[in-house]
Tab-separated table of N, CA and C in Angstrom:
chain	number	residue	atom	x	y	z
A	1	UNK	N	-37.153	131.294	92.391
A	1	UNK	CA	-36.081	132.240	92.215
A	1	UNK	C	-36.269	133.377	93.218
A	2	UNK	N	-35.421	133.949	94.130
A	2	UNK	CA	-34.916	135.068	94.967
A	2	UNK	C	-35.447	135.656	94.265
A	3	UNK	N	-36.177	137.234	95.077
A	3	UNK	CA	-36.124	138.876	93.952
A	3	UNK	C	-35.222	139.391	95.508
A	4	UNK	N	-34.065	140.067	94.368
A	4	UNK	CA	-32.874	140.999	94.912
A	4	UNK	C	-33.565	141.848	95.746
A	5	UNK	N	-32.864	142.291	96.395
A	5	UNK	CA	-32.981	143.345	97.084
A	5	UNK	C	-32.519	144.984	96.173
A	6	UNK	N	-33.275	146.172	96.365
A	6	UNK	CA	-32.945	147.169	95.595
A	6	UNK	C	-31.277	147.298	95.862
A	7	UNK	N	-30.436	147.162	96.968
A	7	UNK	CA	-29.686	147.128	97.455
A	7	UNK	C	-28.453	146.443	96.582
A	8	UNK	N	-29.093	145.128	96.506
A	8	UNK	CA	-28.478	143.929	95.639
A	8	UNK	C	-28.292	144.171	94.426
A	9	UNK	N	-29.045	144.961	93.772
A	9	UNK	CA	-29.152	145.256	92.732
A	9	UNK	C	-28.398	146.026	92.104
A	10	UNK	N	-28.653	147.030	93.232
A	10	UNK	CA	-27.430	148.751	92.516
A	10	UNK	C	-25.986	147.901	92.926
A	11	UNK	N	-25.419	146.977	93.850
A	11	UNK	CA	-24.228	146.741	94.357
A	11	UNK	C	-23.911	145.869	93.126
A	12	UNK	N	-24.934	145.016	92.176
A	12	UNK	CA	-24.632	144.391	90.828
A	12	UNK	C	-24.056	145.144	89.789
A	13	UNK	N	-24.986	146.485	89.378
A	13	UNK	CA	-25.152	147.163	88.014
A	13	UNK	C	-23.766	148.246	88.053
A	14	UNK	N	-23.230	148.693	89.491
A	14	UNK	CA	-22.493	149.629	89.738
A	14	UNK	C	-21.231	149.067	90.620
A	15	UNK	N	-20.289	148.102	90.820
A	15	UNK	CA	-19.861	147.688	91.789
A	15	UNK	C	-18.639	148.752	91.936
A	16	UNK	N	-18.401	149.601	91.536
A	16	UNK	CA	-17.089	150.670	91.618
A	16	UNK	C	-17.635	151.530	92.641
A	17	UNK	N	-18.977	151.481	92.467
A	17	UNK	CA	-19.415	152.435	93.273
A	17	UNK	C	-20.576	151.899	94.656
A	18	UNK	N	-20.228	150.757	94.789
A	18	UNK	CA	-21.032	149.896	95.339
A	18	UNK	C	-21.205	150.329	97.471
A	19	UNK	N	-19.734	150.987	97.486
A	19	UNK	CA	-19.397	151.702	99.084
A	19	UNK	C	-20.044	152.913	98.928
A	20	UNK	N	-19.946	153.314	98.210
A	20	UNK	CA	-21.062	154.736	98.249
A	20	UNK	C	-22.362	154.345	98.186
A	21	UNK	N	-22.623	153.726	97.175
A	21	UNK	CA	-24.318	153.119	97.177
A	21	UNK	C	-25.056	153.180	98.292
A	22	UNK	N	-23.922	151.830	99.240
A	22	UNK	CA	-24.484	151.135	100.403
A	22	UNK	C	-24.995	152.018	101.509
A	23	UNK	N	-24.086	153.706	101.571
A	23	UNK	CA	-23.937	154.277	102.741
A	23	UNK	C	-25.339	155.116	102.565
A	24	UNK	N	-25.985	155.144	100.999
A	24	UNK	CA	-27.233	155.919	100.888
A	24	UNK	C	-28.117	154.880	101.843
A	25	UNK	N	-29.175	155.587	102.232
A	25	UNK	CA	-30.497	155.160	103.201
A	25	UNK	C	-31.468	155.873	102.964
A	26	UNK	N	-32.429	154.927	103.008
A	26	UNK	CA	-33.878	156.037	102.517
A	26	UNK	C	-34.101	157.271	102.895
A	27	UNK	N	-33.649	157.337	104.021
A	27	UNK	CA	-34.256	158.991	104.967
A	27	UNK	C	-32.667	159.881	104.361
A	28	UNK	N	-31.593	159.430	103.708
A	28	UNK	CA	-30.839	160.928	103.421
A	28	UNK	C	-31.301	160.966	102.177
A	29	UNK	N	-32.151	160.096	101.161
A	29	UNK	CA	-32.354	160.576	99.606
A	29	UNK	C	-33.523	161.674	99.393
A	30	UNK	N	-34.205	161.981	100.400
A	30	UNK	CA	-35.481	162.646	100.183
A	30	UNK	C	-34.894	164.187	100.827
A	31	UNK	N	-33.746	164.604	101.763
A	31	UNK	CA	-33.559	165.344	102.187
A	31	UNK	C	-32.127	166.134	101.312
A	32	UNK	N	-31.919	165.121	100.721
A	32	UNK	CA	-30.402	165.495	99.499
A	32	UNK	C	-31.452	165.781	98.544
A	33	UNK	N	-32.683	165.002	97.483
A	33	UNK	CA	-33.661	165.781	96.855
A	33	UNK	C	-33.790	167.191	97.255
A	34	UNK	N	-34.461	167.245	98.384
A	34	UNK	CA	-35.026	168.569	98.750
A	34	UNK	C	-33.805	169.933	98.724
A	35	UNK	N	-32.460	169.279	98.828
A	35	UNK	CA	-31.522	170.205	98.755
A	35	UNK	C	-31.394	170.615	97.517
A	36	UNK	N	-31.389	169.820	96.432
A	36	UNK	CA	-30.674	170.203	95.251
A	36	UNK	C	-32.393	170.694	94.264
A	37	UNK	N	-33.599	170.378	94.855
A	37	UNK	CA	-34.476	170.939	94.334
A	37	UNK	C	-34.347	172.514	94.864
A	38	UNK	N	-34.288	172.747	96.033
A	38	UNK	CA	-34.211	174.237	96.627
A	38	UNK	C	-33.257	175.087	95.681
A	39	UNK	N	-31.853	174.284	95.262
A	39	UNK	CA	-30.928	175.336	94.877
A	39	UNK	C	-31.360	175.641	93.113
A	40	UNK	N	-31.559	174.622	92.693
A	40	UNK	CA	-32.195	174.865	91.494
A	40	UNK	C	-33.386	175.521	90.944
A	41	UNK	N	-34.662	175.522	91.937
A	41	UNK	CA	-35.348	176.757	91.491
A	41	UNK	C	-36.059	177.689	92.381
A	42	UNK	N	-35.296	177.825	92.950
A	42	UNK	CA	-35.356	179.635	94.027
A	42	UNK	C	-34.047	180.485	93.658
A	43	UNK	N	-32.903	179.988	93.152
A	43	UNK	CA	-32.245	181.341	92.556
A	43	UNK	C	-32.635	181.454	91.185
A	44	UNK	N	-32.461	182.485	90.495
A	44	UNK	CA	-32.497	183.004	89.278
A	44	UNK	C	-31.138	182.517	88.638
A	45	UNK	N	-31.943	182.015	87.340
A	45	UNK	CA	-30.634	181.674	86.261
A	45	UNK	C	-30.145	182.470	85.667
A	46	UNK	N	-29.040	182.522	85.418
A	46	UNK	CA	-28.052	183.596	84.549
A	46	UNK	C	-27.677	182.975	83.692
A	47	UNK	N	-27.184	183.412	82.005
A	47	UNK	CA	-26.161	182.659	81.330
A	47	UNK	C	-25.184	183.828	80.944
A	48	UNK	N	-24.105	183.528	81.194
A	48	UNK	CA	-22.614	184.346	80.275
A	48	UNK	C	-22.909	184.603	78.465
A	49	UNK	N	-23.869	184.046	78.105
A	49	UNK	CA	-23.643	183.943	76.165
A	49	UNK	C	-25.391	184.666	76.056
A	50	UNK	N	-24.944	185.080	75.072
A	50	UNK	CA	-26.406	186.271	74.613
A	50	UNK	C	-27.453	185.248	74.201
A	51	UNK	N	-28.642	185.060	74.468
A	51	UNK	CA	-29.470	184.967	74.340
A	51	UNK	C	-29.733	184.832	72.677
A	52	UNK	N	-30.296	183.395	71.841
A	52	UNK	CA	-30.482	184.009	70.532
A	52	UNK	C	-31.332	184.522	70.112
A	53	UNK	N	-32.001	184.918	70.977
A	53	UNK	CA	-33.634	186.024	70.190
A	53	UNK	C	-32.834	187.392	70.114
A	54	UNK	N	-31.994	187.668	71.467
A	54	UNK	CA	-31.565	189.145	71.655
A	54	UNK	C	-30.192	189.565	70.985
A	55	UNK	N	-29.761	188.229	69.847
A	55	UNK	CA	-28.098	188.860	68.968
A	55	UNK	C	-28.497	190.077	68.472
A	56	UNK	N	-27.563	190.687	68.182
A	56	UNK	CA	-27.343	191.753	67.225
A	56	UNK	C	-28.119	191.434	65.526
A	57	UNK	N	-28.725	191.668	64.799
A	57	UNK	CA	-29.185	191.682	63.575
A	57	UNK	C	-28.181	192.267	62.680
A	58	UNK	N	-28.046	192.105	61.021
A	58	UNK	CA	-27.841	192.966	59.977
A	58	UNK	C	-28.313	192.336	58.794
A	59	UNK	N	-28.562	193.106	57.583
A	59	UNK	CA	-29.288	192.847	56.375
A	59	UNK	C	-27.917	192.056	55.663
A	60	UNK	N	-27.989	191.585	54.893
A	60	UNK	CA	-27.411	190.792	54.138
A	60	UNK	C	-28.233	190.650	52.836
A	61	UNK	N	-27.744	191.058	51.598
A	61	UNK	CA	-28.950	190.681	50.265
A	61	UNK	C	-27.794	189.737	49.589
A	62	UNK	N	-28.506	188.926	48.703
A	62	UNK	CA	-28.390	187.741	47.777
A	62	UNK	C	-28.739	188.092	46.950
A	63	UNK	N	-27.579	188.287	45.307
A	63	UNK	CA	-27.601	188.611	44.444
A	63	UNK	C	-28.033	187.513	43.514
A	64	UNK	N	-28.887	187.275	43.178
A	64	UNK	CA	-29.205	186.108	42.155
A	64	UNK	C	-29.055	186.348	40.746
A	65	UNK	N	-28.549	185.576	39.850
A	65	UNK	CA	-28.232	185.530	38.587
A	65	UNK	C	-29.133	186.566	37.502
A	66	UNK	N	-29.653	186.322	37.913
A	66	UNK	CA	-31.018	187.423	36.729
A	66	UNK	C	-30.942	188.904	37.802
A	67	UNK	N	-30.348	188.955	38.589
A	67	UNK	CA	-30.267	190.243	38.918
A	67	UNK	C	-30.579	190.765	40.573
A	68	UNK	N	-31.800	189.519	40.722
A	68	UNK	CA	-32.738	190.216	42.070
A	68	UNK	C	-32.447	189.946	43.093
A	69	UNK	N	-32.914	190.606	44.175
A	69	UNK	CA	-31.579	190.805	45.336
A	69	UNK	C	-32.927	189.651	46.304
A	70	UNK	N	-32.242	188.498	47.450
A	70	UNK	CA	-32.984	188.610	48.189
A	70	UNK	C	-32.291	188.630	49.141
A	71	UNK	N	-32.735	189.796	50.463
A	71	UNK	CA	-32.764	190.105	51.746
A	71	UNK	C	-32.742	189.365	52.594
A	72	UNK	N	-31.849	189.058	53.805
A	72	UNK	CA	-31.430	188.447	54.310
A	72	UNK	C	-31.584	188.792	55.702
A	73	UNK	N	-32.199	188.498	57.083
A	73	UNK	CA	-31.545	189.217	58.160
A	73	UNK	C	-31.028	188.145	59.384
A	74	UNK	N	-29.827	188.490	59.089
A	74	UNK	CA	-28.956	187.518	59.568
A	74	UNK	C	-28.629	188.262	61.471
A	75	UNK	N	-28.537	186.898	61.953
A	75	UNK	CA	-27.866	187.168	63.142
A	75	UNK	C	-26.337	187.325	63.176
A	76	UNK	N	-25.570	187.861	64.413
A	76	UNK	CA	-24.409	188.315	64.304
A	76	UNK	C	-23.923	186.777	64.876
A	77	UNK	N	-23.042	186.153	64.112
A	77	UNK	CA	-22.412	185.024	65.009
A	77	UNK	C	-22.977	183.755	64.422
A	78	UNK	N	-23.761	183.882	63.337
A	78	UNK	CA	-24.461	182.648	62.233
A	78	UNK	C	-23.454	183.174	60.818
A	79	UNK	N	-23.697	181.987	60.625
A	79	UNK	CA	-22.877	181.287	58.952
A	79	UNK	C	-24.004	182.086	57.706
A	80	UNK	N	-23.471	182.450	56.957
A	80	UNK	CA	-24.323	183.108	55.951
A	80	UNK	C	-25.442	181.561	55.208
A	81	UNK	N	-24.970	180.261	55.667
A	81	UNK	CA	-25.701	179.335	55.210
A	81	UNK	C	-26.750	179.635	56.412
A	82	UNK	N	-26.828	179.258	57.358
A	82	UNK	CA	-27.747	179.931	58.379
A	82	UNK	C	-29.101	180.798	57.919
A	83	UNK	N	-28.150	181.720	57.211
A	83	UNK	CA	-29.386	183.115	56.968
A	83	UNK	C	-29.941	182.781	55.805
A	84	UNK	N	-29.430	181.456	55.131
A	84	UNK	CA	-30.336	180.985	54.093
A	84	UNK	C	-31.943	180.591	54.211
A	85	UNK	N	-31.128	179.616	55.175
A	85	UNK	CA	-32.262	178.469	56.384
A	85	UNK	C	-33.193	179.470	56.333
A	86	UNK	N	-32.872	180.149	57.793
A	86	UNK	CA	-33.653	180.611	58.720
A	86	UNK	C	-34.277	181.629	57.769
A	87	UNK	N	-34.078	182.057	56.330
A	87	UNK	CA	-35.261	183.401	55.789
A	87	UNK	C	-35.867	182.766	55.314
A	88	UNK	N	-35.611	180.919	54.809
A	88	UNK	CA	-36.522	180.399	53.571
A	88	UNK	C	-36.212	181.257	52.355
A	89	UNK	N	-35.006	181.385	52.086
A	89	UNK	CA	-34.513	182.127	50.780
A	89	UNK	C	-34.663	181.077	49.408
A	90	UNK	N	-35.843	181.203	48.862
A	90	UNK	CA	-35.272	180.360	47.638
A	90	UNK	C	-34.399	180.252	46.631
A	91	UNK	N	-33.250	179.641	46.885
A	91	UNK	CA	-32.077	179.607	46.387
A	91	UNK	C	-31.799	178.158	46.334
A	92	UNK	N	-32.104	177.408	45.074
A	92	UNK	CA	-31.909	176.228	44.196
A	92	UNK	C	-30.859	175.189	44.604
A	93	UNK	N	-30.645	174.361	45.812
A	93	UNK	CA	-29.698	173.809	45.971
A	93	UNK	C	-28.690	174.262	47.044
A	94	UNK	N	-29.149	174.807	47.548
A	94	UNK	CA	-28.569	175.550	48.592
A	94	UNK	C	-27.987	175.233	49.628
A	95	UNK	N	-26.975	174.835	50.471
A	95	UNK	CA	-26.237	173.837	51.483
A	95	UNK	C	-27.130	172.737	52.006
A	96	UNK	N	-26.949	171.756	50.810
A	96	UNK	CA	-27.296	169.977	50.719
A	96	UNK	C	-26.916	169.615	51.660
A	97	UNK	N	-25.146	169.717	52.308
A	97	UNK	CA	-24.466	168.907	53.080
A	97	UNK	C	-24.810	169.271	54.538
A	98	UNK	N	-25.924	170.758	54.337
A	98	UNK	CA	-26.440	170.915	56.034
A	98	UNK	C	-25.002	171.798	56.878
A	99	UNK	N	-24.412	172.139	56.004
A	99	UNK	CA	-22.840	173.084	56.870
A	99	UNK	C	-21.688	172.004	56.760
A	100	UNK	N	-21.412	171.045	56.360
A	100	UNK	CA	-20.466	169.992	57.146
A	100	UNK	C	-19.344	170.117	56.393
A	101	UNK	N	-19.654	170.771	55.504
A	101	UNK	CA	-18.092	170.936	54.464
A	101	UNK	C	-17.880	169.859	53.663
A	102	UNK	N	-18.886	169.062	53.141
A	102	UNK	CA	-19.052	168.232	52.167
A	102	UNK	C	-19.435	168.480	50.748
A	103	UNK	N	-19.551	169.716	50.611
A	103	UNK	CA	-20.497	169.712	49.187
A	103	UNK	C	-20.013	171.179	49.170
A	104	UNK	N	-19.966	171.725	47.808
A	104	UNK	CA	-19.825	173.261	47.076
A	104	UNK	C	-21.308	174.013	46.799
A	105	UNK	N	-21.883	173.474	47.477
A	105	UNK	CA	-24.006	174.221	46.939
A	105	UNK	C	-23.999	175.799	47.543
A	106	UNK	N	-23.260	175.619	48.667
A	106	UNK	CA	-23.075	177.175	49.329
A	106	UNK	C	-22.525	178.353	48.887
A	107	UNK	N	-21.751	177.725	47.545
A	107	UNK	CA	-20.805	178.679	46.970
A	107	UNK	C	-21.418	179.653	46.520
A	108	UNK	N	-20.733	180.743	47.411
A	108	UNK	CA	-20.704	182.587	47.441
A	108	UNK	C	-19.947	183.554	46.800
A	109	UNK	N	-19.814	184.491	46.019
A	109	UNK	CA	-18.976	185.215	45.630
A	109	UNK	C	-19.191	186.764	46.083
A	110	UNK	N	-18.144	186.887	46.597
A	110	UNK	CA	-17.927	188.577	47.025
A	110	UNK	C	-17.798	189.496	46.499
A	111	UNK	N	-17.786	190.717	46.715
A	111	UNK	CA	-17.498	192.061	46.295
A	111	UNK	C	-15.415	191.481	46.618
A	112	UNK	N	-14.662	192.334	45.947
A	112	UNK	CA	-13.097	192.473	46.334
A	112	UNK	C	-13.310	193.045	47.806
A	113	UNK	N	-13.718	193.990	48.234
A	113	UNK	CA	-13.345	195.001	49.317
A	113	UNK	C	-14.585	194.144	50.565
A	114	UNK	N	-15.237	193.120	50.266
A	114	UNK	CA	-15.813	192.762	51.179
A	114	UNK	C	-15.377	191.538	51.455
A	115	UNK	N	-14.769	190.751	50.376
A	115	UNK	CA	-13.951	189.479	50.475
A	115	UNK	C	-12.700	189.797	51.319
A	116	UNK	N	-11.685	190.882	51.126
A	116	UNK	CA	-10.791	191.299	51.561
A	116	UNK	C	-10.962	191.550	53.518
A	117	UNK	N	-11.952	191.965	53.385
A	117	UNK	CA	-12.505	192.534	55.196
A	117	UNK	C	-13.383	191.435	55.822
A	118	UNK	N	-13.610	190.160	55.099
A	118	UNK	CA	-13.756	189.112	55.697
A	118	UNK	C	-12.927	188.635	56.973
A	119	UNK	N	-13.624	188.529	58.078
A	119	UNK	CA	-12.513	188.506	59.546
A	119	UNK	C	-11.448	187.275	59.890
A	120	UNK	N	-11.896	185.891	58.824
A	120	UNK	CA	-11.178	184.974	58.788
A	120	UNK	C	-10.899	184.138	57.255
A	121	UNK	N	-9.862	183.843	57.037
A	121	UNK	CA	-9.379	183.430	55.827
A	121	UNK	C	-10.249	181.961	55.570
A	122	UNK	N	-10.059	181.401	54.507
A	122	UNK	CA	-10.625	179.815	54.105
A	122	UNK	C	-9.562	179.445	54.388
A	123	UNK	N	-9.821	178.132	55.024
A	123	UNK	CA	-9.477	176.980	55.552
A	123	UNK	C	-9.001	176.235	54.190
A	124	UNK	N	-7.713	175.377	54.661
A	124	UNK	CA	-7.883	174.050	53.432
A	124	UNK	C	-8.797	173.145	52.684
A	125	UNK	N	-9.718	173.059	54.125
A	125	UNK	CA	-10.764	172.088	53.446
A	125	UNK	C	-11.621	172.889	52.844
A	126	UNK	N	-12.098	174.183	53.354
A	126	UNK	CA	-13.017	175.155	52.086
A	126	UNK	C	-12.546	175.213	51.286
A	127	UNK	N	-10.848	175.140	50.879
A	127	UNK	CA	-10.550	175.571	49.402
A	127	UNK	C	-10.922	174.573	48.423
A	128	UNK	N	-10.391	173.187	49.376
A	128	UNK	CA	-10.587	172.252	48.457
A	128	UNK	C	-11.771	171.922	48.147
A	129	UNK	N	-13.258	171.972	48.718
A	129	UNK	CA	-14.081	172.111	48.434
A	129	UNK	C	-14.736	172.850	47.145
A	130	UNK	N	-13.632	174.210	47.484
A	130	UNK	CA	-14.169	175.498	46.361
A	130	UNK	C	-13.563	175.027	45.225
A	131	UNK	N	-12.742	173.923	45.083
A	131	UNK	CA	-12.296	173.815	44.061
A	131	UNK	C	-13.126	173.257	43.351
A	132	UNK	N	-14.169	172.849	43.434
A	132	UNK	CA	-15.353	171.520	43.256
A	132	UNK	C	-16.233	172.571	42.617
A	133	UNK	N	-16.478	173.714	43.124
A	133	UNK	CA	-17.380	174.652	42.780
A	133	UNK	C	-17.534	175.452	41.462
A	134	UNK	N	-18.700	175.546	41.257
A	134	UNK	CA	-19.271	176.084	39.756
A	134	UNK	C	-18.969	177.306	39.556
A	135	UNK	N	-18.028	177.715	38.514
A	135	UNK	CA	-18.551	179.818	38.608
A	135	UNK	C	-16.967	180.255	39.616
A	136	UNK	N	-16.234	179.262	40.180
A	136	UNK	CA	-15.229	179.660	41.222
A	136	UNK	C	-14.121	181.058	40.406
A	137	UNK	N	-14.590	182.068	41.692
A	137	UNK	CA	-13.189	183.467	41.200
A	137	UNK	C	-12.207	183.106	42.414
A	138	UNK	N	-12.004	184.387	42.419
A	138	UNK	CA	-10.922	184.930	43.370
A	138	UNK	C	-11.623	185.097	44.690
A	139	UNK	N	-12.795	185.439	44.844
A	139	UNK	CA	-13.594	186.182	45.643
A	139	UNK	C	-14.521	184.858	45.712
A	140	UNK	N	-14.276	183.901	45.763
A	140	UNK	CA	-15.218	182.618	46.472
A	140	UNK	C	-15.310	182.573	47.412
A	141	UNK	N	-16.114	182.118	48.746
A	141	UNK	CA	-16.268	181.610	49.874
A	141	UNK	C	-17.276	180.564	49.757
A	142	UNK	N	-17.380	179.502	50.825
A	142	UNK	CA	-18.637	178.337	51.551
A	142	UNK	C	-19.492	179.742	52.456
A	143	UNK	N	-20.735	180.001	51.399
A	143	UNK	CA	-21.688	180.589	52.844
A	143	UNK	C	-21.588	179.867	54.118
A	144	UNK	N	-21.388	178.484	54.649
A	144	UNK	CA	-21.458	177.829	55.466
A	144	UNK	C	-20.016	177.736	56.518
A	145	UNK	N	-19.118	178.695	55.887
A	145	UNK	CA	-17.478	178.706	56.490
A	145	UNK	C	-17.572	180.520	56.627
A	146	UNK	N	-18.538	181.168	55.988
A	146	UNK	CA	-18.923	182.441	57.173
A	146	UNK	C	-19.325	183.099	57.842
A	147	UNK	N	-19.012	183.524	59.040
A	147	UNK	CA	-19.798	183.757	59.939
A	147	UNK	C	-19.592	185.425	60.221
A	148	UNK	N	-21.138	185.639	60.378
A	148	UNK	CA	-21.740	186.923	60.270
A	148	UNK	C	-20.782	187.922	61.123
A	149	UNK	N	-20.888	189.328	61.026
A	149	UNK	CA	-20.340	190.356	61.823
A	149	UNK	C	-20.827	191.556	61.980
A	150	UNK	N	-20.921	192.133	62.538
A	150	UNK	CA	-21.551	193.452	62.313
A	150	UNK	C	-21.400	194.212	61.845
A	151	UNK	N	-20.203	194.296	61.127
A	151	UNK	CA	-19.540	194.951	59.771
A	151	UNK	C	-19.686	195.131	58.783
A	152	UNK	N	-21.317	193.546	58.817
A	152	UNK	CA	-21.609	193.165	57.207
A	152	UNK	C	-22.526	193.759	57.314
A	153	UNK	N	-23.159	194.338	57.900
A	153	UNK	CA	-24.329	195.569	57.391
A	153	UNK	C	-24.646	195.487	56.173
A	154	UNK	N	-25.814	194.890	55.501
A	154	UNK	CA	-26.029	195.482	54.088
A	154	UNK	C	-25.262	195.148	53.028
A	155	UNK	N	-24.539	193.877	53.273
A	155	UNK	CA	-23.558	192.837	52.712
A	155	UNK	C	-24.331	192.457	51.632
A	156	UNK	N	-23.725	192.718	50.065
A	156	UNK	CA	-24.316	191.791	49.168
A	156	UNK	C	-23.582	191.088	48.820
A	157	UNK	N	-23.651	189.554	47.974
A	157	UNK	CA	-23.034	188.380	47.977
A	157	UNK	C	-23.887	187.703	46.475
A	158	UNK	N	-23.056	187.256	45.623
A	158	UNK	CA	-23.644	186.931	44.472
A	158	UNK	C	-23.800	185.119	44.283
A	159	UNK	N	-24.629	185.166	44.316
A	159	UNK	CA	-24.815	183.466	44.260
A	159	UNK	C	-24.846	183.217	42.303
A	160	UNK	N	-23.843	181.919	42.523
A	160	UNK	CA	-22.887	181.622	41.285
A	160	UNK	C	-24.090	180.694	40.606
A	161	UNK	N	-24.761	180.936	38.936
A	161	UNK	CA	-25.789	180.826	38.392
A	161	UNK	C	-25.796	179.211	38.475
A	162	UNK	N	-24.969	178.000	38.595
A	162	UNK	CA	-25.237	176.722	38.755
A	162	UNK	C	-24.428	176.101	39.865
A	163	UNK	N	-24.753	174.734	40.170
A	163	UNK	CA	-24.576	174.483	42.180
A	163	UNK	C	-23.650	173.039	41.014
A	164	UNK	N	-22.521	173.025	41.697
A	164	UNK	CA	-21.868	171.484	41.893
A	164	UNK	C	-21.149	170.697	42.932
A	165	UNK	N	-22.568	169.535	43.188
A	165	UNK	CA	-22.646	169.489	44.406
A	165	UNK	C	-21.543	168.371	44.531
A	166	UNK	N	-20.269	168.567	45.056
A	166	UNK	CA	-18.842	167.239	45.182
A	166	UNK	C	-19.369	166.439	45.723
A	167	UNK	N	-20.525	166.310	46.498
A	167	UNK	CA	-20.888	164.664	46.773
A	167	UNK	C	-21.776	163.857	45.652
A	168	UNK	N	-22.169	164.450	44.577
A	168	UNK	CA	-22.237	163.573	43.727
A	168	UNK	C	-21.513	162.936	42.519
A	169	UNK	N	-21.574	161.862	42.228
A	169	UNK	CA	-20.495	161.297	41.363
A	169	UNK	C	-20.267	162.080	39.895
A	170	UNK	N	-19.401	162.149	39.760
A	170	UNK	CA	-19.346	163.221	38.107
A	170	UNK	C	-20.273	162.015	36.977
């Protein structure tokens, strides 16, 4: 049996691109390397989007059923399920579905005047979700459908005394 040529090979695996292939030659791949290694690390990288070590911070407490608050410090631009995660808040059941809008475990209840100054309304599918949910008022939200602001400074939020989670069967 023949062994292909490297040539033969790429003109097999790629044939759309088989006229471009052909026109590469050993001596321009090491000098097109050396170009696109130069541009990539001798300038300095920039990004347009903040950095997540350097967001903005604010406290956030979690009102738990027996009373006790736990503290929260949430980044500006994370889901209040987020600031669950990331404190290790022990809170019993707490977004199962991982954010995806599958399950009611996240369910939050507001103050009126902080539910009200919430920057975006629930969605259909949060409602219908919230409908699933244990403890549901007026003032429900998915911790996982809000996202932080700098407004919430010192935001407390009452977590509803039992979790019903809609992905399991009644």
């Amino acid at each position: 049996m023949a062994m292909l040529s490297q040539r033969q090979v790429l003109r097999f695996l790629v044939p759309r691109f088989a006229t471009c292939v052909s026109r590469t030659t050993i001596s321009t791949i090491p000098r097109n390397l050396t170009r696109i290694h130069s541009l990539t690390h001798s300038r300095k990288r920039f990004c347009s989007s903040v950095c997540r070590d350097q967001k903005e911070t604010v406290m956030v407490y979690f009102i738990q059923e027996d009373g006790s608050k736990l503290p929260g410090k949430a980044r500006v631009g994370d889901n209040l399920l987020d600031v669950v995660v990331e404190n290790d808040l022990d809170i019993d059941g707490f977004g199962a579905c991982e954010g995806t809008l599958a399950c009611s475990t996240c369910h939050l209840i507001f103050k009126k005047k902080d539910y009200d100054n919430l920057p975006e309304a629930p969605t259909d599918e949060e409602l219908d979700m919230l409908d699933l949910a244990y403890g549901l008022t007026e003032e429900s939200r998915l911790g996982c459908q809000v996202i932080v602001t700098k407004d919430m400074e010192g935001l407390e939020v009452r977590v509803p005394q039992g979790i019903a989670d809609a992905r399991e069967p009644s």
